[in-house]
Amino acid sequence: MIERGGSVVLGGAFVVLFGLALWLPTLSAVYGLAFAAAVVALPLVLWATTRHPLGPLAGALVFFGFISRNKAGIQPEEIAFALYYLGFLSHWFVTRALVYKERIVRGGLDLVLVGFLLYVTASVGLTIVFGGKLSGAMSEWVNFSMFAFYFPIREAVERYDIGRWVIAAIVIYLGVFAGLRNVLLLQTMFSGADHSRAITGGRIPMNEMILLVAALGSVTAIGYARSHIQRLALVPVLGLTVGALILSQTRAYYVDLAIGVFLLLLLLPPGKRSRAFWTGTLTLIAMVGGAYIAFGEALLVLQYGLLNRVVSLATATQVDISLLNRFIETDAVWAEILRNPIAGYGLGVDFTFYDAIFKGNWTKPYAHNGFLSLWFKFGVFGLLAVLLIWGRGIVHGWRVARARVEDLSPFGLWAMCCLISLIPSHASAATFSNLDTVLTFTLLLGVAAGCVGRLSNEIAKPAPGPVEPGVV
């Protein structure tokens, strides 16, 4: 049966690839060349990702770094990533459940997460009932399907000695990649600016959660680093991720960063706390020098805009039209929730509110409040499911951090502080409506759960993974 199923999959893949080869060149010569390059590179990628059982997972997360940015329309690389990650997840769940007969759902948290994913998929029925767009529903489903990565990430951390280090390295890679890209985009924007307002208001609001998690991971790693060389190697990572996060000018993440750093400095052991504090302080000084090299005299003008964003935190609820506009948006989505608080409206369903900035009605499927967006789409049970998963992740992180196991505690402390610090931004941003934020959130949950598994000796020692080298 498995052999027959594999033949069907390969045949279907051939048909899809052949269709893409005919269709993409008609859209653009660039698309055709990109597809040809991808076909040539695919065997090399498959070979590289099958040398170790963690290869396919690492490949998916590394690939994600290349598509985690805001760009209008569906890009060829996004299609390639969708095919890869869906194939990886399908293979992972089928082999664990049917071939290796392993228990995937092992507790209440896993059951809640699986139930939530099933309800997200079933809510397409609500989409049809309430007149939503199926294309929008599919796009949102892809975002929420990132929660499924929780299970392979947990296994990677729990089963393999290097698993947590691989995930941590990928988080650093994602943060550095996003930071460099955002800084370069901002530099390009400033080089074409023809007046100072374009500089003071210039911002790249993209991948803030990845930058935040990587920055807090760097602070944690600096505290636990065993040598000056290790700490020095982390200084540019910390400076780049914090700098790019500041340049995004997203005030909610300023609050997140402050809370995360405060918690880390509060909970790190005294000696490690001192190292993290002084290294972080020197990093901030070096970051300013690096910013001057990157932006030159434009930095002096940019500082005014950054200072204005920070100072405006105190008066945002009174004079900031953007934030006041979100209050209007919140009232509108809350009124819709009250009409259907139990089941929700499903994926791809819109609501309308009066936009005070553009002075007209705006119809869209998400609100700048992650909690209300969940309630609007999936009802009260969907909201409670995510809150329960979130809270359990914080508890897992605390258990690992409190255990004071040198090779595990840093990961638990990092995951816990990140999950707590993300609460403010979820209350003022559409965090569950973006691919990168859902996957970053899932990474933290998987790391915390995997570390708890190792701590509890559910797997006494790393065993050979069920995915043998050479098997995709």
PDB file of C-alpha atoms in Angstrom, residues 256-468:
ATOM      1  CA  ASP A 256       7.911  43.203  24.161  1.00  0.00           C
ATOM      2  CA  LEU A 257      11.678  43.693  24.018  1.00  0.00           C
ATOM      3  CA  ALA A 258      11.730  45.651  27.274  1.00  0.00           C
ATOM      4  CA  ILE A 259       9.657  42.987  29.062  1.00  0.00           C
ATOM      5  CA  GLY A 260      11.771  40.133  27.675  1.00  0.00           C
ATOM      6  CA  VAL A 261      15.095  41.720  28.639  1.00  0.00           C
ATOM      7  CA  PHE A 262      13.748  42.603  32.093  1.00  0.00           C
ATOM      8  CA  LEU A 263      12.612  39.011  32.709  1.00  0.00           C
ATOM      9  CA  LEU A 264      15.919  37.572  31.534  1.00  0.00           C
ATOM     10  CA  LEU A 265      17.972  39.897  33.730  1.00  0.00           C
ATOM     11  CA  LEU A 266      15.653  39.139  36.639  1.00  0.00           C
ATOM     12  CA  LEU A 267      15.791  35.348  36.284  1.00  0.00           C
ATOM     13  CA  LEU A 268      19.361  34.743  35.125  1.00  0.00           C
ATOM     14  CA  PRO A 269      21.713  33.595  37.912  1.00  0.00           C
ATOM     15  CA  PRO A 270      23.770  36.529  39.323  1.00  0.00           C
ATOM     16  CA  GLY A 271      27.039  35.851  37.483  1.00  0.00           C
ATOM     17  CA  LYS A 272      25.296  35.218  34.186  1.00  0.00           C
ATOM     18  CA  ARG A 273      23.084  38.263  34.721  1.00  0.00           C
ATOM     19  CA  SER A 274      26.129  40.501  35.089  1.00  0.00           C
ATOM     20  CA  ARG A 275      27.709  39.135  31.894  1.00  0.00           C
ATOM     21  CA  ALA A 276      24.494  39.602  29.938  1.00  0.00           C
ATOM     22  CA  PHE A 277      23.991  43.155  31.235  1.00  0.00           C
ATOM     23  CA  TRP A 278      27.482  44.482  30.540  1.00  0.00           C
ATOM     24  CA  THR A 279      27.830  42.711  27.196  1.00  0.00           C
ATOM     25  CA  GLY A 280      24.421  44.028  26.180  1.00  0.00           C
ATOM     26  CA  THR A 281      25.374  47.565  27.201  1.00  0.00           C
ATOM     27  CA  LEU A 282      28.567  47.458  25.139  1.00  0.00           C
ATOM     28  CA  THR A 283      26.582  45.985  22.250  1.00  0.00           C
ATOM     29  CA  LEU A 284      24.211  48.962  22.274  1.00  0.00           C
ATOM     30  CA  ILE A 285      27.173  51.329  22.021  1.00  0.00           C
ATOM     31  CA  ALA A 286      28.621  49.328  19.130  1.00  0.00           C
ATOM     32  CA  MET A 287      25.166  49.205  17.512  1.00  0.00           C
ATOM     33  CA  VAL A 288      25.031  52.998  17.303  1.00  0.00           C
ATOM     34  CA  GLY A 289      28.422  53.026  15.572  1.00  0.00           C
ATOM     35  CA  GLY A 290      27.269  50.358  13.132  1.00  0.00           C
ATOM     36  CA  ALA A 291      24.078  52.328  12.407  1.00  0.00           C
ATOM     37  CA  TYR A 292      26.149  55.413  11.572  1.00  0.00           C
ATOM     38  CA  ILE A 293      28.259  53.361   9.146  1.00  0.00           C
ATOM     39  CA  ALA A 294      25.091  51.971   7.518  1.00  0.00           C
ATOM     40  CA  PHE A 295      23.055  55.181   7.295  1.00  0.00           C
ATOM     41  CA  GLY A 296      25.577  58.014   7.598  1.00  0.00           C
ATOM     42  CA  GLU A 297      24.139  61.472   8.225  1.00  0.00           C
ATOM     43  CA  ALA A 298      20.619  60.137   7.674  1.00  0.00           C
ATOM     44  CA  LEU A 299      20.970  58.550  11.122  1.00  0.00           C
ATOM     45  CA  LEU A 300      20.717  61.975  12.784  1.00  0.00           C
ATOM     46  CA  VAL A 301      17.383  62.593  11.081  1.00  0.00           C
ATOM     47  CA  LEU A 302      16.243  59.019  11.746  1.00  0.00           C
ATOM     48  CA  GLN A 303      16.955  59.430  15.459  1.00  0.00           C
ATOM     49  CA  TYR A 304      14.266  62.099  15.620  1.00  0.00           C
ATOM     50  CA  GLY A 305      11.677  59.700  14.213  1.00  0.00           C
ATOM     51  CA  LEU A 306      12.758  56.907  16.564  1.00  0.00           C
ATOM     52  CA  LEU A 307      12.675  59.201  19.585  1.00  0.00           C
ATOM     53  CA  ASN A 308       9.229  60.408  18.591  1.00  0.00           C
ATOM     54  CA  ARG A 309       7.969  56.798  18.383  1.00  0.00           C
ATOM     55  CA  VAL A 310       9.327  55.995  21.837  1.00  0.00           C
ATOM     56  CA  VAL A 311       8.051  59.187  23.477  1.00  0.00           C
ATOM     57  CA  SER A 312       4.644  58.780  21.838  1.00  0.00           C
ATOM     58  CA  LEU A 313       4.097  55.544  23.800  1.00  0.00           C
ATOM     59  CA  ALA A 314       2.951  57.659  26.752  1.00  0.00           C
ATOM     60  CA  THR A 315       0.369  59.638  24.764  1.00  0.00           C
ATOM     61  CA  ALA A 316      -0.498  57.181  21.982  1.00  0.00           C
ATOM     62  CA  THR A 317      -4.003  56.518  23.286  1.00  0.00           C
ATOM     63  CA  GLN A 318      -4.812  60.238  23.126  1.00  0.00           C
ATOM     64  CA  VAL A 319      -3.124  61.688  20.043  1.00  0.00           C
ATOM     65  CA  ASP A 320      -1.949  58.806  17.822  1.00  0.00           C
ATOM     66  CA  ILE A 321      -4.438  58.497  14.966  1.00  0.00           C
ATOM     67  CA  SER A 322      -3.091  55.047  14.062  1.00  0.00           C
ATOM     68  CA  LEU A 323      -3.755  53.647  17.525  1.00  0.00           C
ATOM     69  CA  LEU A 324      -7.093  55.426  17.808  1.00  0.00           C
ATOM     70  CA  ASN A 325      -8.010  53.883  14.473  1.00  0.00           C
ATOM     71  CA  ARG A 326      -7.327  50.461  15.932  1.00  0.00           C
ATOM     72  CA  PHE A 327      -9.763  51.186  18.750  1.00  0.00           C
ATOM     73  CA  ILE A 328     -12.417  51.842  16.108  1.00  0.00           C
ATOM     74  CA  GLU A 329     -11.421  48.598  14.394  1.00  0.00           C
ATOM     75  CA  THR A 330     -11.620  46.742  17.700  1.00  0.00           C
ATOM     76  CA  ASP A 331     -15.140  48.043  18.370  1.00  0.00           C
ATOM     77  CA  ALA A 332     -16.251  46.835  14.941  1.00  0.00           C
ATOM     78  CA  VAL A 333     -14.838  43.315  15.277  1.00  0.00           C
ATOM     79  CA  TRP A 334     -16.128  43.069  18.861  1.00  0.00           C
ATOM     80  CA  ALA A 335     -19.640  43.825  17.634  1.00  0.00           C
ATOM     81  CA  GLU A 336     -19.309  40.945  15.141  1.00  0.00           C
ATOM     82  CA  ILE A 337     -18.008  38.617  17.862  1.00  0.00           C
ATOM     83  CA  LEU A 338     -21.009  39.359  20.079  1.00  0.00           C
ATOM     84  CA  ARG A 339     -23.328  38.256  17.265  1.00  0.00           C
ATOM     85  CA  ASN A 340     -21.615  34.852  17.036  1.00  0.00           C
ATOM     86  CA  PRO A 341     -19.311  34.292  20.031  1.00  0.00           C
ATOM     87  CA  ILE A 342     -19.333  30.476  20.138  1.00  0.00           C
ATOM     88  CA  ALA A 343     -18.527  29.129  16.663  1.00  0.00           C
ATOM     89  CA  GLY A 344     -16.891  32.157  15.011  1.00  0.00           C
ATOM     90  CA  TYR A 345     -17.083  33.028  11.329  1.00  0.00           C
ATOM     91  CA  GLY A 346     -14.339  30.830   9.887  1.00  0.00           C
ATOM     92  CA  LEU A 347     -11.397  31.571   7.653  1.00  0.00           C
ATOM     93  CA  GLY A 348     -11.532  34.256   4.983  1.00  0.00           C
ATOM     94  CA  VAL A 349     -14.581  36.087   6.327  1.00  0.00           C
ATOM     95  CA  ASP A 350     -14.381  39.892   6.385  1.00  0.00           C
ATOM     96  CA  PHE A 351     -15.712  42.623   8.640  1.00  0.00           C
ATOM     97  CA  THR A 352     -16.039  46.341   7.909  1.00  0.00           C
ATOM     98  CA  PHE A 353     -15.109  49.401   9.953  1.00  0.00           C
ATOM     99  CA  TYR A 354     -14.661  53.108   9.327  1.00  0.00           C
ATOM    100  CA  ASP A 355     -10.981  53.926   8.797  1.00  0.00           C
ATOM    101  CA  ALA A 356     -10.250  57.308  10.396  1.00  0.00           C
ATOM    102  CA  ILE A 357      -6.936  57.647   8.552  1.00  0.00           C
ATOM    103  CA  PHE A 358      -8.271  57.248   5.009  1.00  0.00           C
ATOM    104  CA  LYS A 359     -11.772  58.459   5.967  1.00  0.00           C
ATOM    105  CA  GLY A 360     -13.651  55.583   4.416  1.00  0.00           C
ATOM    106  CA  ASN A 361     -14.851  52.061   5.115  1.00  0.00           C
ATOM    107  CA  TRP A 362     -12.242  49.292   5.191  1.00  0.00           C
ATOM    108  CA  THR A 363     -13.258  45.653   4.747  1.00  0.00           C
ATOM    109  CA  LYS A 364     -10.730  43.009   5.777  1.00  0.00           C
ATOM    110  CA  PRO A 365     -10.496  39.535   7.394  1.00  0.00           C
ATOM    111  CA  TYR A 366      -8.284  40.362  10.391  1.00  0.00           C
ATOM    112  CA  ALA A 367      -8.043  42.831  13.264  1.00  0.00           C
ATOM    113  CA  HIS A 368      -4.959  44.411  14.809  1.00  0.00           C
ATOM    114  CA  ASN A 369      -5.595  42.333  17.901  1.00  0.00           C
ATOM    115  CA  GLY A 370      -4.470  38.734  17.772  1.00  0.00           C
ATOM    116  CA  PHE A 371      -6.823  37.601  20.529  1.00  0.00           C
ATOM    117  CA  LEU A 372      -9.944  39.150  18.988  1.00  0.00           C
ATOM    118  CA  SER A 373      -8.960  37.863  15.545  1.00  0.00           C
ATOM    119  CA  LEU A 374      -8.895  34.316  16.919  1.00  0.00           C
ATOM    120  CA  TRP A 375     -12.265  34.825  18.603  1.00  0.00           C
ATOM    121  CA  PHE A 376     -13.762  36.313  15.430  1.00  0.00           C
ATOM    122  CA  LYS A 377     -12.558  33.432  13.242  1.00  0.00           C
ATOM    123  CA  PHE A 378     -12.881  30.384  15.504  1.00  0.00           C
ATOM    124  CA  GLY A 379     -15.178  31.387  18.326  1.00  0.00           C
ATOM    125  CA  VAL A 380     -14.512  31.275  22.030  1.00  0.00           C
ATOM    126  CA  PHE A 381     -13.261  27.692  21.918  1.00  0.00           C
ATOM    127  CA  GLY A 382     -10.619  28.571  19.341  1.00  0.00           C
ATOM    128  CA  LEU A 383      -9.460  31.486  21.483  1.00  0.00           C
ATOM    129  CA  LEU A 384      -9.356  29.393  24.656  1.00  0.00           C
ATOM    130  CA  ALA A 385      -7.456  26.617  22.867  1.00  0.00           C
ATOM    131  CA  VAL A 386      -4.651  28.975  21.823  1.00  0.00           C
ATOM    132  CA  LEU A 387      -4.546  30.614  25.267  1.00  0.00           C
ATOM    133  CA  LEU A 388      -4.291  27.184  26.898  1.00  0.00           C
ATOM    134  CA  ILE A 389      -1.483  26.156  24.528  1.00  0.00           C
ATOM    135  CA  TRP A 390       0.276  29.454  25.188  1.00  0.00           C
ATOM    136  CA  GLY A 391      -0.027  29.178  28.962  1.00  0.00           C
ATOM    137  CA  ARG A 392       1.152  25.594  28.930  1.00  0.00           C
ATOM    138  CA  GLY A 393       4.192  26.608  26.897  1.00  0.00           C
ATOM    139  CA  ILE A 394       5.088  29.206  29.541  1.00  0.00           C
ATOM    140  CA  VAL A 395       4.718  26.567  32.284  1.00  0.00           C
ATOM    141  CA  HIS A 396       6.939  24.154  30.340  1.00  0.00           C
ATOM    142  CA  GLY A 397       9.602  26.818  29.956  1.00  0.00           C
ATOM    143  CA  TRP A 398       9.456  27.648  33.674  1.00  0.00           C
ATOM    144  CA  ARG A 399       9.828  23.989  34.663  1.00  0.00           C
ATOM    145  CA  VAL A 400      12.941  23.619  32.534  1.00  0.00           C
ATOM    146  CA  ALA A 401      14.435  26.945  33.668  1.00  0.00           C
ATOM    147  CA  ARG A 402      13.835  26.144  37.329  1.00  0.00           C
ATOM    148  CA  ALA A 403      15.522  22.731  37.018  1.00  0.00           C
ATOM    149  CA  ARG A 404      18.951  24.428  36.668  1.00  0.00           C
ATOM    150  CA  VAL A 405      20.191  21.815  34.195  1.00  0.00           C
ATOM    151  CA  GLU A 406      23.079  23.558  32.453  1.00  0.00           C
ATOM    152  CA  ASP A 407      22.337  22.279  28.943  1.00  0.00           C
ATOM    153  CA  LEU A 408      18.538  22.633  29.194  1.00  0.00           C
ATOM    154  CA  SER A 409      17.734  25.562  31.484  1.00  0.00           C
ATOM    155  CA  PRO A 410      18.824  28.286  29.018  1.00  0.00           C
ATOM    156  CA  PHE A 411      16.359  27.000  26.436  1.00  0.00           C
ATOM    157  CA  GLY A 412      13.497  26.840  28.911  1.00  0.00           C
ATOM    158  CA  LEU A 413      14.249  30.320  30.235  1.00  0.00           C
ATOM    159  CA  TRP A 414      14.469  31.734  26.705  1.00  0.00           C
ATOM    160  CA  ALA A 415      11.197  30.140  25.570  1.00  0.00           C
ATOM    161  CA  MET A 416       9.339  31.229  28.716  1.00  0.00           C
ATOM    162  CA  CYS A 417      10.540  34.850  28.588  1.00  0.00           C
ATOM    163  CA  CYS A 418       9.729  35.110  24.893  1.00  0.00           C
ATOM    164  CA  LEU A 419       6.222  33.693  25.311  1.00  0.00           C
ATOM    165  CA  ILE A 420       5.466  36.101  28.164  1.00  0.00           C
ATOM    166  CA  SER A 421       6.964  39.110  26.396  1.00  0.00           C
ATOM    167  CA  LEU A 422       4.847  38.494  23.272  1.00  0.00           C
ATOM    168  CA  ILE A 423       1.569  39.178  25.093  1.00  0.00           C
ATOM    169  CA  PRO A 424       1.512  42.985  24.505  1.00  0.00           C
ATOM    170  CA  SER A 425       2.170  42.789  20.753  1.00  0.00           C
ATOM    171  CA  HIS A 426      -0.576  40.198  20.303  1.00  0.00           C
ATOM    172  CA  ALA A 427      -3.016  42.672  21.824  1.00  0.00           C
ATOM    173  CA  SER A 428      -2.231  45.356  19.229  1.00  0.00           C
ATOM    174  CA  ALA A 429      -1.093  43.540  16.081  1.00  0.00           C
ATOM    175  CA  ALA A 430      -2.452  40.952  13.645  1.00  0.00           C
ATOM    176  CA  THR A 431       0.099  38.404  14.773  1.00  0.00           C
ATOM    177  CA  PHE A 432      -1.883  35.256  13.962  1.00  0.00           C
ATOM    178  CA  SER A 433      -2.509  36.497  10.422  1.00  0.00           C
ATOM    179  CA  ASN A 434       1.128  36.176   9.320  1.00  0.00           C
ATOM    180  CA  LEU A 435       3.109  33.092   8.398  1.00  0.00           C
ATOM    181  CA  ASP A 436       6.307  34.152  10.162  1.00  0.00           C
ATOM    182  CA  THR A 437       4.669  35.034  13.476  1.00  0.00           C
ATOM    183  CA  VAL A 438       2.740  31.758  13.751  1.00  0.00           C
ATOM    184  CA  LEU A 439       5.836  29.697  12.940  1.00  0.00           C
ATOM    185  CA  THR A 440       8.011  31.672  15.372  1.00  0.00           C
ATOM    186  CA  PHE A 441       5.378  31.200  18.090  1.00  0.00           C
ATOM    187  CA  THR A 442       5.300  27.467  17.310  1.00  0.00           C
ATOM    188  CA  LEU A 443       9.097  27.225  17.515  1.00  0.00           C
ATOM    189  CA  LEU A 444       8.966  28.468  21.103  1.00  0.00           C
ATOM    190  CA  LEU A 445       6.202  26.020  22.044  1.00  0.00           C
ATOM    191  CA  GLY A 446       8.077  23.099  20.488  1.00  0.00           C
ATOM    192  CA  VAL A 447      11.372  23.958  22.191  1.00  0.00           C
ATOM    193  CA  ALA A 448       9.689  24.274  25.606  1.00  0.00           C
ATOM    194  CA  ALA A 449       7.793  20.980  25.222  1.00  0.00           C
ATOM    195  CA  GLY A 450      10.836  19.130  23.891  1.00  0.00           C
ATOM    196  CA  CYS A 451      13.011  20.297  26.792  1.00  0.00           C
ATOM    197  CA  VAL A 452      10.361  19.173  29.270  1.00  0.00           C
ATOM    198  CA  GLY A 453      10.363  15.767  27.586  1.00  0.00           C
ATOM    199  CA  ARG A 454      14.107  15.436  28.032  1.00  0.00           C
ATOM    200  CA  LEU A 455      13.904  16.717  31.580  1.00  0.00           C
ATOM    201  CA  SER A 456      11.205  14.197  32.475  1.00  0.00           C
ATOM    202  CA  ASN A 457      13.203  11.339  30.974  1.00  0.00           C
ATOM    203  CA  GLU A 458      10.346  10.426  28.639  1.00  0.00           C
ATOM    204  CA  ILE A 459      13.175   9.489  26.318  1.00  0.00           C
ATOM    205  CA  ALA A 460      16.073   8.313  28.478  1.00  0.00           C
ATOM    206  CA  LYS A 461      18.707   8.864  25.840  1.00  0.00           C
ATOM    207  CA  PRO A 462      18.731  10.046  22.225  1.00  0.00           C
ATOM    208  CA  ALA A 463      17.691   7.157  20.042  1.00  0.00           C
ATOM    209  CA  PRO A 464      18.272   6.757  16.323  1.00  0.00           C
ATOM    210  CA  GLY A 465      15.557   8.706  14.620  1.00  0.00           C
ATOM    211  CA  PRO A 466      12.832   6.863  12.749  1.00  0.00           C
ATOM    212  CA  VAL A 467      13.784   8.753   9.584  1.00  0.00           C
ATOM    213  CA  GLU A 468      16.833   6.981   8.251  1.00  0.00           C
TER     214      GLU A 468
END
